């Protein structure tokens, strides 16, 4: 661990604003996986996600002096959300019928039953039908295990709006999965 690794994101941004490029490298390493996953969840296309990912980190570097207060994560995720939504909207005509490449796998392949596979595929398809805002809410709450406060911070929205998005996303999923309930005991 280098001395930069021990710094907070905000301290690293202060160093980056002073043109200390190693601080940028630490931030990149710290967030590259979660940022890519976040972008992919919105744009639903690997190639587009790679382009947006590069754009986000280029914007962070280019606009580093515009970061003046708040948390770096919220600022970074706002940049990522805006870039992802722009790409998602731009890709709308070619996106029809395309979703996230593969549904998440259950932990133990040997224990998978037909109902597990059916439920996993149905959940994956239902998630792909949600709006990007609702997908984000579900991703952050249940896959990234964030609190409502952390979701609000990451998305740069109010706490009440974070709660509303999660609740409405769950309602939408429930509606989409309702026809499946007669086939599989949930």
Coordinates of N, CA, C and O in Angstrom, one line a residue:
X1 N 0.8 -1.2 0.0 CA 0.0 0.0 0.0 C 0.9 1.2 0.0 O 1.8 1.4 0.8
X2 N 0.6 2.1 -0.9 CA 1.4 3.4 -1.0 C 0.7 4.4 0.0 O -0.4 4.2 0.4
X3 N 1.4 5.5 0.2 CA 0.8 6.5 1.1 C -0.4 7.1 0.5 O -1.3 7.5 1.3
X4 N -0.6 7.1 -0.8 CA -1.8 7.6 -1.4 C -3.0 6.7 -1.2 O -4.1 7.2 -1.1
X5 N -2.7 5.4 -1.1 CA -3.8 4.5 -0.9 C -4.6 4.7 0.4 O -5.8 4.4 0.5
X6 N -3.9 5.3 1.4 CA -4.5 5.5 2.7 C -5.4 6.8 2.7 O -6.1 7.0 3.6
X7 N -5.3 7.6 1.7 CA -6.0 8.9 1.7 C -7.5 8.6 1.3 O -7.8 7.7 0.6
X8 N -8.3 9.6 1.7 CA -9.7 9.5 1.3 C -9.8 10.0 -0.1 O -8.9 10.6 -0.7
X9 N -11.0 9.7 -0.7 CA -11.2 10.1 -2.1 C -11.1 11.6 -2.2 O -10.5 12.1 -3.2
X10 N -11.6 12.3 -1.2 CA -11.6 13.8 -1.3 C -10.2 14.3 -1.2 O -9.8 15.3 -1.9
X11 N -9.3 13.7 -0.4 CA -7.9 14.1 -0.2 C -7.2 13.8 -1.6 O -6.4 14.6 -2.0
X12 N -7.5 12.7 -2.2 CA -6.9 12.4 -3.5 C -7.3 13.4 -4.5 O -6.5 13.8 -5.4
X13 N -8.6 13.8 -4.5 CA -9.0 14.9 -5.4 C -8.3 16.2 -5.2 O -8.0 16.9 -6.2
X14 N -8.0 16.5 -4.0 CA -7.2 17.7 -3.7 C -5.8 17.6 -4.3 O -5.3 18.6 -4.9
X15 N -5.3 16.5 -4.2 CA -3.9 16.2 -4.8 C -4.0 16.2 -6.3 O -3.1 16.8 -7.0
X16 N -5.1 15.7 -6.9 CA -5.3 15.6 -8.3 C -5.5 17.1 -8.8 O -4.9 17.4 -9.9
X17 N -6.2 17.9 -8.1 CA -6.4 19.3 -8.5 C -5.0 20.0 -8.5 O -4.9 21.0 -9.3
X18 N -4.1 19.5 -7.8 CA -2.7 20.1 -7.8 C -1.8 19.4 -8.8 O -0.6 19.5 -8.7
X19 N -2.5 18.7 -9.7 CA -1.8 18.0 -10.8 C -0.9 16.8 -10.3 O 0.1 16.5 -11.0
X20 N -1.2 16.2 -9.2 CA -0.5 15.0 -8.8 C -1.2 13.8 -9.5 O -2.2 13.3 -9.0
X21 N -0.7 13.3 -10.6 CA -1.3 12.3 -11.4 C -1.4 11.0 -10.7 O -2.4 10.2 -11.0
X22 N -0.5 10.7 -9.8 CA -0.6 9.4 -9.1 C -1.9 9.3 -8.3 O -2.5 8.2 -8.0
X23 N -2.5 10.4 -7.8 CA -3.7 10.4 -7.1 C -4.9 10.0 -8.0 O -5.8 9.2 -7.6
X24 N -4.8 10.4 -9.3 CA -5.8 9.9 -10.3 C -5.7 8.4 -10.5 O -6.7 7.7 -10.5
X25 N -4.5 7.9 -10.5 CA -4.3 6.4 -10.7 C -4.9 5.6 -9.5 O -5.5 4.6 -9.7
X26 N -4.7 6.2 -8.3 CA -5.3 5.5 -7.1 C -6.8 5.5 -7.2 O -7.5 4.5 -7.0
X27 N -7.4 6.6 -7.6 CA -8.9 6.7 -7.7 C -9.4 5.8 -8.8 O -10.4 5.1 -8.6
X28 N -8.7 5.7 -9.9 CA -9.0 4.8 -11.0 C -9.0 3.4 -10.5 O -10.0 2.6 -10.7
X29 N -8.0 3.0 -9.9 CA -7.9 1.6 -9.4 C -8.9 1.3 -8.3 O -9.5 0.2 -8.3
X30 N -9.2 2.3 -7.5 CA -10.2 2.1 -6.4 C -11.6 1.9 -7.0 O -12.4 1.2 -6.4
X31 N -12.0 2.5 -8.1 CA -13.3 2.5 -8.6 C -13.6 1.8 -9.9 O -14.7 1.8 -10.4
X32 N -12.5 1.3 -10.6 CA -12.7 0.9 -12.0 C -13.7 -0.3 -12.1 O -14.6 -0.3 -13.0
X33 N -13.8 -1.2 -11.2 CA -14.7 -2.3 -11.3 C -16.1 -1.9 -11.0 O -17.1 -2.2 -11.7
X34 N -16.3 -1.2 -9.8 CA -17.7 -0.8 -9.5 C -18.3 0.2 -10.5 O -19.5 0.1 -10.8
X35 N -17.4 1.0 -11.0 CA -17.9 2.0 -11.9 C -18.3 1.4 -13.2 O -19.4 1.7 -13.8
X36 N -17.5 0.4 -13.7 CA -17.9 -0.3 -15.0 C -19.2 -1.0 -14.8 O -20.1 -1.0 -15.6
X37 N -19.3 -1.7 -13.6 CA -20.6 -2.5 -13.4 C -21.8 -1.6 -13.3 O -22.8 -1.9 -13.8
X38 N -21.6 -0.4 -12.7 CA -22.7 0.6 -12.6 C -23.1 1.1 -14.0 O -24.3 1.1 -14.3
X39 N -22.1 1.4 -14.8 CA -22.4 1.9 -16.2 C -23.1 0.8 -17.0 O -24.1 1.0 -17.7
X40 N -22.5 -0.4 -16.9 CA -23.1 -1.6 -17.7 C -24.6 -1.8 -17.3 O -25.4 -2.1 -18.1
X41 N -24.9 -1.6 -16.0 CA -26.2 -1.8 -15.6 C -27.2 -0.9 -16.2 O -28.3 -1.2 -16.5
X42 N -26.7 0.3 -16.6 CA -27.6 1.3 -17.2 C -27.6 1.1 -18.7 O -28.7 1.1 -19.3
X43 N -26.5 1.0 -19.4 CA -26.4 1.0 -20.8 C -26.7 -0.4 -21.4 O -27.1 -0.5 -22.6
X44 N -26.5 -1.4 -20.7 CA -26.8 -2.8 -21.1 C -26.1 -3.3 -22.3 O -26.6 -4.1 -23.1
X45 N -24.9 -2.7 -22.6 CA -24.2 -3.2 -23.7 C -22.7 -3.0 -23.4 O -22.3 -1.9 -23.0
X46 N -21.9 -4.1 -23.5 CA -20.5 -4.1 -23.1 C -19.7 -3.0 -23.8 O -18.9 -2.3 -23.2
X47 N -19.8 -2.9 -25.1 CA -19.0 -2.0 -25.9 C -19.4 -0.5 -25.5 O -18.5 0.3 -25.4
X48 N -20.7 -0.3 -25.4 CA -21.1 1.1 -25.0 C -20.6 1.4 -23.6 O -20.1 2.5 -23.3
X49 N -20.7 0.4 -22.7 CA -20.2 0.6 -21.3 C -18.7 0.9 -21.3 O -18.3 1.8 -20.5
X50 N -18.0 0.3 -22.1 CA -16.5 0.6 -22.2 C -16.3 2.0 -22.6 O -15.4 2.7 -22.1
X51 N -17.0 2.4 -23.6 CA -16.9 3.8 -24.1 C -17.3 4.8 -23.0 O -16.6 5.8 -22.8
X52 N -18.4 4.6 -22.4 CA -18.9 5.5 -21.3 C -17.9 5.5 -20.2 O -17.6 6.5 -19.6
X53 N -17.4 4.3 -19.8 CA -16.4 4.2 -18.7 C -15.2 5.1 -19.0 O -14.7 5.9 -18.1
X54 N -14.7 5.0 -20.2 CA -13.5 5.9 -20.6 C -13.9 7.4 -20.5 O -13.1 8.2 -20.1
X55 N -15.1 7.7 -21.0 CA -15.5 9.1 -20.9 C -15.6 9.6 -19.5 O -15.2 10.7 -19.2
X56 N -16.2 8.7 -18.6 CA -16.3 9.2 -17.2 C -15.0 9.5 -16.6 O -14.8 10.5 -16.0
X57 N -14.0 8.6 -16.8 CA -12.7 8.9 -16.1 C -11.9 10.0 -16.8 O -11.2 10.7 -16.2
X58 N -12.2 10.2 -18.1 CA -11.6 11.3 -18.8 C -12.2 12.6 -18.3 O -11.5 13.6 -18.0
X59 N -13.6 12.6 -18.0 CA -14.2 13.8 -17.5 C -13.8 14.1 -16.1 O -13.6 15.3 -15.7
X60 N -13.6 13.1 -15.3 CA -13.1 13.3 -13.9 C -11.8 14.0 -14.0 O -11.5 15.0 -13.2
X61 N -10.9 13.6 -14.8 CA -9.6 14.2 -14.9 C -9.7 15.6 -15.5 O -9.1 16.6 -14.9
X62 N -10.4 15.7 -16.6 CA -10.6 17.0 -17.2 C -11.2 18.1 -16.4 O -10.9 19.3 -16.4
X63 N -12.2 17.7 -15.6 CA -13.0 18.6 -14.8 C -12.6 18.5 -13.3 O -13.4 19.0 -12.4
X64 N -11.4 18.1 -13.0 CA -11.0 17.9 -11.6 C -11.1 19.1 -10.8 O -11.4 19.1 -9.6
X65 N -10.8 20.3 -11.3 CA -10.9 21.5 -10.6 C -12.3 22.0 -10.3 O -12.5 22.9 -9.5
X66 N -13.3 21.4 -10.9 CA -14.7 21.7 -10.7 C -15.2 21.0 -9.4 O -16.2 21.4 -8.9
X67 N -14.5 20.0 -8.9 CA -14.9 19.3 -7.7 C -14.5 20.2 -6.5 O -13.3 20.5 -6.3
X68 N -15.5 20.8 -5.9 CA -15.2 21.7 -4.8 C -15.7 21.3 -3.4 O -15.1 21.7 -2.4
X69 N -16.7 20.5 -3.4 CA -17.2 20.1 -2.1 C -18.0 18.9 -2.2 O -18.3 18.4 -3.3
X70 N -18.5 18.3 -1.1 CA -19.2 17.1 -1.1 C -18.3 15.9 -1.2 O -17.1 15.9 -1.0
X71 N -19.0 14.7 -1.5 CA -18.2 13.5 -1.6 C -17.8 13.3 -3.0 O -18.5 13.5 -4.0
X72 N -16.6 12.7 -3.2 CA -16.1 12.4 -4.5 C -17.0 11.4 -5.2 O -17.3 11.5 -6.3
X73 N -17.4 10.3 -4.4 CA -18.3 9.3 -4.9 C -19.5 9.8 -5.6 O -19.9 9.4 -6.6
X74 N -20.2 10.7 -4.8 CA -21.4 11.3 -5.4 C -21.2 12.1 -6.7 O -21.9 12.0 -7.6
X75 N -20.1 12.8 -6.7 CA -19.7 13.6 -7.8 C -19.4 12.7 -9.0 O -19.9 12.9 -10.1
X76 N -18.6 11.6 -8.8 CA -18.2 10.7 -9.8 C -19.5 9.9 -10.3 O -19.6 9.8 -11.6
X77 N -20.3 9.5 -9.5 CA -21.5 8.7 -9.9 C -22.5 9.6 -10.6 O -23.2 9.2 -11.5
X78 N -22.5 10.9 -10.3 CA -23.3 11.9 -11.1 C -22.8 12.0 -12.5 O -23.6 11.9 -13.5
X79 N -21.5 12.1 -12.7 CA -20.9 12.1 -14.0 C -21.2 10.9 -14.7 O -21.6 10.9 -15.9
X80 N -21.1 9.7 -14.1 CA -21.3 8.4 -14.7 C -22.8 8.3 -15.1 O -23.1 7.8 -16.2
X81 N -23.7 8.7 -14.2 CA -25.1 8.5 -14.5 C -25.5 9.4 -15.7 O -26.2 8.9 -16.6
X82 N -25.0 10.6 -15.7 CA -25.3 11.5 -16.8 C -24.8 11.0 -18.2 O -25.5 11.0 -19.2
X83 N -23.5 10.5 -18.1 CA -22.9 10.0 -19.4 C -23.6 8.7 -19.8 O -23.8 8.4 -21.0
X84 N -24.0 7.8 -18.8 CA -24.7 6.6 -19.1 C -26.1 6.8 -19.7 O -26.5 6.2 -20.6
X85 N -26.8 7.8 -19.1 CA -28.1 8.1 -19.6 C -28.1 8.6 -21.0 O -28.9 8.3 -21.8
X86 N -27.1 9.5 -21.2 CA -26.9 10.0 -22.6 C -26.7 8.9 -23.6 O -27.3 8.9 -24.7
X87 N -25.8 8.0 -23.2 CA -25.5 6.8 -24.1 C -26.7 5.9 -24.2 O -27.0 5.4 -25.3
X88 N -27.4 5.7 -23.1 CA -28.6 4.8 -23.2 C -29.6 5.4 -24.1 O -30.2 4.7 -24.9
X89 N -29.8 6.7 -24.0 CA -30.8 7.3 -24.9 C -30.4 7.3 -26.3 O -31.2 7.0 -27.2
X90 N -29.1 7.5 -26.6 CA -28.6 7.5 -27.9 C -28.7 6.1 -28.6 O -28.9 6.0 -29.7
X91 N -28.5 5.1 -27.7 CA -28.6 3.7 -28.2 C -30.0 3.1 -28.3 O -30.2 2.0 -28.7
X92 N -31.0 3.9 -27.9 CA -32.4 3.4 -27.9 C -32.8 2.6 -29.1 O -33.4 1.5 -28.9
X93 N -32.6 3.1 -30.3 CA -33.1 2.3 -31.5 C -32.5 0.9 -31.6 O -33.2 0.0 -32.0
X94 N -31.2 0.8 -31.2 CA -30.6 -0.5 -31.4 C -30.7 -1.4 -30.2 O -30.2 -2.5 -30.2
X95 N -31.3 -0.9 -29.1 CA -31.3 -1.5 -27.8 C -32.5 -2.5 -27.7 O -32.4 -3.4 -26.9
X96 N -33.5 -2.4 -28.5 CA -34.7 -3.2 -28.4 C -34.3 -4.7 -28.4 O -33.6 -5.2 -29.2
X97 N -34.8 -5.4 -27.4 CA -34.6 -6.8 -27.3 C -33.2 -7.2 -26.7 O -33.0 -8.4 -26.5
X98 N -32.4 -6.3 -26.4 CA -31.1 -6.6 -25.9 C -31.0 -6.2 -24.4 O -31.5 -5.2 -24.0
X99 N -30.4 -7.1 -23.7 CA -30.3 -6.8 -22.2 C -28.9 -7.0 -21.8 O -28.0 -7.1 -22.5
X100 N -28.8 -7.2 -20.5 CA -27.5 -7.5 -19.9 C -27.1 -8.9 -20.4 O -28.0 -9.8 -20.5
X101 N -25.9 -9.1 -20.8 CA -25.4 -10.3 -21.5 C -25.9 -11.6 -20.8 O -26.5 -12.4 -21.5
X102 N -25.6 -11.8 -19.6 CA -25.9 -13.0 -18.9 C -26.5 -12.8 -17.6 O -26.1 -11.9 -16.8
X103 N -27.5 -13.6 -17.2 CA -28.1 -13.4 -15.9 C -27.1 -13.9 -14.9 O -26.2 -14.7 -15.1
X104 N -27.2 -13.3 -13.6 CA -26.3 -13.7 -12.6 C -26.5 -15.2 -12.3 O -27.6 -15.7 -12.3
X105 N -25.4 -15.9 -12.0 CA -25.5 -17.3 -11.7 C -25.7 -17.5 -10.2 O -25.3 -16.7 -9.4
X106 N -26.4 -18.6 -9.8 CA -26.5 -18.9 -8.4 C -25.2 -19.5 -8.0 O -24.4 -20.0 -8.7
X107 N -25.0 -19.4 -6.7 CA -23.7 -19.8 -6.1 C -23.3 -21.2 -6.4 O -22.1 -21.5 -6.8
X108 N -24.2 -22.2 -6.2 CA -23.8 -23.6 -6.4 C -24.5 -24.2 -7.5 O -25.7 -24.4 -7.4
X109 N -23.9 -24.4 -8.7 CA -24.5 -24.9 -9.9 C -25.2 -26.2 -9.6 O -26.2 -26.5 -10.2
X110 N -24.6 -27.1 -8.8 CA -25.2 -28.4 -8.5 C -26.5 -28.4 -7.8 O -27.3 -29.3 -7.9
X111 N -26.8 -27.3 -7.1 CA -28.1 -27.2 -6.4 C -29.2 -26.5 -7.2 O -30.3 -26.3 -6.7
X112 N -28.9 -26.2 -8.5 CA -29.9 -25.5 -9.3 C -31.0 -26.4 -9.7 O -30.8 -27.5 -10.2
X113 N -32.3 -26.0 -9.5 CA -33.4 -26.8 -9.9 C -34.0 -26.1 -11.1 O -33.6 -25.0 -11.4
X114 N -35.0 -26.7 -11.7 CA -35.6 -26.1 -12.8 C -36.3 -24.8 -12.4 O -36.3 -23.8 -13.1
X115 N -36.9 -24.8 -11.2 CA -37.5 -23.6 -10.7 C -36.5 -22.5 -10.4 O -36.7 -21.3 -10.7
X116 N -35.3 -22.8 -10.0 CA -34.2 -21.8 -9.8 C -33.8 -21.2 -11.1 O -33.7 -20.0 -11.2
X117 N -33.7 -22.0 -12.1 CA -33.3 -21.5 -13.4 C -34.4 -20.6 -14.0 O -34.2 -19.5 -14.5
X118 N -35.6 -21.0 -13.8 CA -36.8 -20.3 -14.3 C -36.9 -18.9 -13.6 O -37.1 -17.9 -14.2
X119 N -36.7 -19.0 -12.3 CA -36.8 -17.8 -11.5 C -35.7 -16.8 -11.8 O -35.9 -15.6 -11.9
X120 N -34.5 -17.3 -11.9 CA -33.3 -16.5 -12.2 C -33.5 -15.8 -13.6 O -33.2 -14.6 -13.7
X121 N -33.9 -16.6 -14.5 CA -34.1 -16.0 -15.9 C -35.2 -15.0 -15.9 O -35.1 -13.9 -16.5
X122 N -36.3 -15.3 -15.2 CA -37.4 -14.3 -15.1 C -37.0 -13.0 -14.4 O -37.4 -11.9 -14.8
X123 N -36.3 -13.1 -13.3 CA -35.8 -11.9 -12.6 C -34.9 -11.1 -13.5 O -35.0 -9.9 -13.6
X124 N -34.0 -11.8 -14.2 CA -33.1 -11.1 -15.1 C -33.8 -10.4 -16.2 O -33.6 -9.2 -16.5
X125 N -34.8 -11.0 -16.8 CA -35.6 -10.4 -17.8 C -36.5 -9.2 -17.3 O -36.6 -8.2 -17.9
X126 N -37.0 -9.4 -16.1 CA -37.8 -8.3 -15.5 C -36.9 -7.1 -15.2 O -37.3 -6.0 -15.4
X127 N -35.7 -7.4 -14.7 CA -34.8 -6.3 -14.4 C -34.5 -5.5 -15.7 O -34.3 -4.3 -15.6
X128 N -34.3 -6.2 -16.7 CA -34.0 -5.5 -18.0 C -35.1 -4.7 -18.6 O -34.9 -3.8 -19.4
X129 N -36.4 -5.0 -18.1 CA -37.5 -4.2 -18.5 C -37.7 -2.9 -17.7 O -38.5 -2.0 -18.1
X130 N -37.0 -2.8 -16.6 CA -37.1 -1.6 -15.8 C -36.4 -0.4 -16.4 O -35.5 -0.6 -17.2
X131 N -36.8 0.8 -16.0 CA -36.1 2.0 -16.5 C -34.8 2.0 -15.8 O -34.5 1.4 -14.8
X132 N -33.8 2.7 -16.4 CA -32.5 2.8 -15.8 C -32.5 3.3 -14.4 O -31.7 2.8 -13.6
X133 N -33.3 4.2 -14.0 CA -33.4 4.7 -12.7 C -33.8 3.6 -11.7 O -33.3 3.5 -10.6
X134 N -34.8 2.8 -12.1 CA -35.2 1.7 -11.3 C -34.2 0.6 -11.2 O -34.0 0.0 -10.1
X135 N -33.5 0.3 -12.3 CA -32.4 -0.7 -12.3 C -31.3 -0.2 -11.3 O -30.8 -1.0 -10.6
X136 N -31.0 1.1 -11.4 CA -30.0 1.6 -10.5 C -30.4 1.4 -9.0 O -29.6 1.0 -8.2
X137 N -31.6 1.7 -8.7 CA -32.1 1.6 -7.4 C -32.0 0.2 -6.8 O -31.5 -0.1 -5.7
X138 N -32.4 -0.8 -7.7 CA -32.4 -2.2 -7.3 C -30.9 -2.6 -7.1 O -30.5 -3.3 -6.2
X139 N -30.1 -2.2 -8.1 CA -28.7 -2.6 -8.1 C -28.0 -2.1 -6.8 O -27.3 -2.8 -6.1
X140 N -28.2 -0.8 -6.5 CA -27.5 -0.3 -5.3 C -28.1 -0.8 -4.0 O -27.3 -1.0 -3.1
X141 N -29.4 -1.0 -3.9 CA -30.0 -1.5 -2.7 C -29.7 -3.0 -2.4 O -29.3 -3.3 -1.3
X142 N -29.9 -3.8 -3.4 CA -29.9 -5.2 -3.2 C -28.6 -6.0 -3.7 O -28.3 -7.0 -3.2
X143 N -28.0 -5.4 -4.7 CA -26.7 -6.1 -5.2 C -25.5 -5.5 -4.5 O -24.6 -6.2 -4.2
X144 N -25.5 -4.1 -4.4 CA -24.4 -3.4 -3.7 C -24.6 -3.3 -2.2 O -23.7 -2.8 -1.5
X145 N -25.8 -3.6 -1.7 CA -26.1 -3.6 -0.3 C -25.9 -2.2 0.3 O -25.4 -2.1 1.4
X146 N -26.4 -1.2 -0.4 CA -26.2 0.2 0.2 C -27.5 0.6 0.9 O -28.6 0.2 0.6
X147 N -27.3 1.4 1.9 CA -28.4 2.0 2.7 C -29.1 3.1 1.8 O -28.5 3.5 0.8
X148 N -30.3 3.5 2.2 CA -31.0 4.5 1.4 C -30.1 5.8 1.4 O -30.1 6.5 0.5
X149 N -29.5 6.1 2.6 CA -28.7 7.3 2.7 C -27.5 7.2 1.7 O -27.2 8.2 1.0
X150 N -26.9 6.0 1.6 CA -25.8 5.9 0.6 C -26.3 6.0 -0.8 O -25.6 6.5 -1.7
X151 N -27.4 5.4 -1.1 CA -28.0 5.5 -2.4 C -28.3 7.0 -2.8 O -27.9 7.4 -3.9
X152 N -28.8 7.7 -1.9 CA -29.1 9.1 -2.1 C -27.8 9.9 -2.4 O -27.7 10.7 -3.3
X153 N -26.8 9.6 -1.6 CA -25.5 10.2 -1.8 C -24.9 9.9 -3.1 O -24.4 10.7 -3.8
X154 N -24.9 8.6 -3.5 CA -24.3 8.2 -4.7 C -25.0 8.8 -5.9 O -24.3 9.1 -6.9
X155 N -26.3 8.8 -5.9 CA -27.1 9.3 -7.0 C -27.3 10.8 -7.0 O -27.9 11.4 -7.9
X156 N -26.8 11.4 -5.9 CA -27.0 12.9 -5.7 C -28.5 13.3 -5.8 O -28.9 14.2 -6.5
X157 N -29.3 12.5 -5.0 CA -30.7 12.8 -4.9 C -31.1 12.8 -3.4 O -30.3 12.5 -2.6
X158 N -32.3 13.2 -3.1 CA -32.7 13.3 -1.8 C -33.0 11.9 -1.2 O -33.2 10.9 -2.0
X159 N -33.0 11.8 0.1 CA -33.2 10.5 0.8 C -34.6 10.0 0.4 O -34.8 8.8 0.1
X160 N -35.6 10.9 0.4 CA -37.0 10.4 0.1 C -37.1 9.9 -1.3 O -37.8 8.9 -1.6
X161 N -36.4 10.6 -2.2 CA -36.4 10.1 -3.6 C -35.7 8.7 -3.7 O -36.2 7.9 -4.5
X162 N -34.7 8.5 -3.0 CA -34.0 7.2 -3.0 C -35.0 6.1 -2.6 O -35.1 5.1 -3.2
X163 N -35.7 6.4 -1.5 CA -36.7 5.4 -1.0 C -37.8 5.2 -2.0 O -38.2 4.0 -2.2
X164 N -38.3 6.2 -2.6 CA -39.3 6.1 -3.6 C -38.9 5.3 -4.8 O -39.6 4.4 -5.2
X165 N -37.7 5.5 -5.2 CA -37.2 4.7 -6.4 C -37.1 3.3 -6.1 O -37.5 2.4 -6.9
X166 N -36.6 2.9 -4.9 CA -36.5 1.5 -4.5 C -37.8 0.9 -4.4 O -38.1 -0.2 -4.9
X167 N -38.7 1.6 -3.8 CA -40.1 1.1 -3.6 C -40.8 0.9 -4.9 O -41.4 -0.2 -5.2
X168 N -40.7 1.9 -5.8 CA -41.4 1.7 -7.1 C -40.7 0.7 -8.0 O -41.4 0.0 -8.8
X169 N -39.4 0.5 -7.9 CA -38.7 -0.5 -8.6 C -39.2 -1.9 -8.2 O -39.4 -2.8 -9.0
X170 N -39.3 -2.1 -6.9 CA -39.8 -3.3 -6.3 C -41.2 -3.6 -6.8 O -41.6 -4.7 -7.1
X171 N -42.1 -2.6 -6.8 CA -43.5 -2.7 -7.2 C -43.5 -3.1 -8.7 O -44.3 -4.0 -9.1
X172 N -42.6 -2.5 -9.5 CA -42.6 -2.8 -10.9 C -42.1 -4.3 -11.1 O -42.7 -5.0 -12.0
X173 N -41.1 -4.7 -10.4 CA -40.7 -6.1 -10.5 C -41.8 -7.0 -10.0 O -42.0 -8.1 -10.7
X174 N -42.5 -6.7 -9.0 CA -43.6 -7.6 -8.5 C -44.6 -7.7 -9.6 O -45.1 -8.8 -9.9
X175 N -44.9 -6.7 -10.3 CA -45.9 -6.7 -11.4 C -45.4 -7.6 -12.5 O -46.2 -8.4 -13.1
X176 N -44.2 -7.4 -12.9 CA -43.6 -8.1 -14.0 C -43.4 -9.6 -13.6 O -43.6 -10.5 -14.5
X177 N -43.2 -10.0 -12.4 CA -43.0 -11.3 -12.0 C -44.3 -12.0 -11.6 O -44.3 -13.3 -11.4
X178 N -45.4 -11.3 -11.4 CA -46.7 -11.9 -11.0 C -47.1 -13.1 -11.8 O -47.5 -14.1 -11.2
X179 N -47.0 -13.0 -13.1 CA -47.5 -14.2 -13.9 C -46.7 -15.5 -13.6 O -47.2 -16.6 -13.8
X180 N -45.5 -15.3 -13.1 CA -44.6 -16.4 -12.8 C -45.0 -17.1 -11.5 O -44.7 -18.3 -11.3
X181 N -45.7 -16.4 -10.6 CA -46.0 -16.9 -9.3 C -46.8 -18.2 -9.3 O -46.7 -19.0 -8.4
X182 N -47.6 -18.4 -10.3 CA -48.4 -19.7 -10.4 C -47.5 -20.8 -10.8 O -47.9 -22.0 -10.6
X183 N -46.4 -20.5 -11.5 CA -45.5 -21.6 -12.0 C -44.5 -22.0 -11.0 O -44.0 -23.2 -10.9
X184 N -44.0 -21.1 -10.1 CA -42.9 -21.3 -9.2 C -43.3 -20.7 -7.9 O -43.8 -19.6 -7.8
X185 N -43.1 -21.5 -6.8 CA -43.3 -21.0 -5.5 C -42.2 -20.0 -5.1 O -41.0 -20.4 -5.1
X186 N -42.5 -18.8 -4.9 CA -41.5 -17.7 -4.6 C -41.4 -17.6 -3.1 O -42.2 -17.6 -2.4

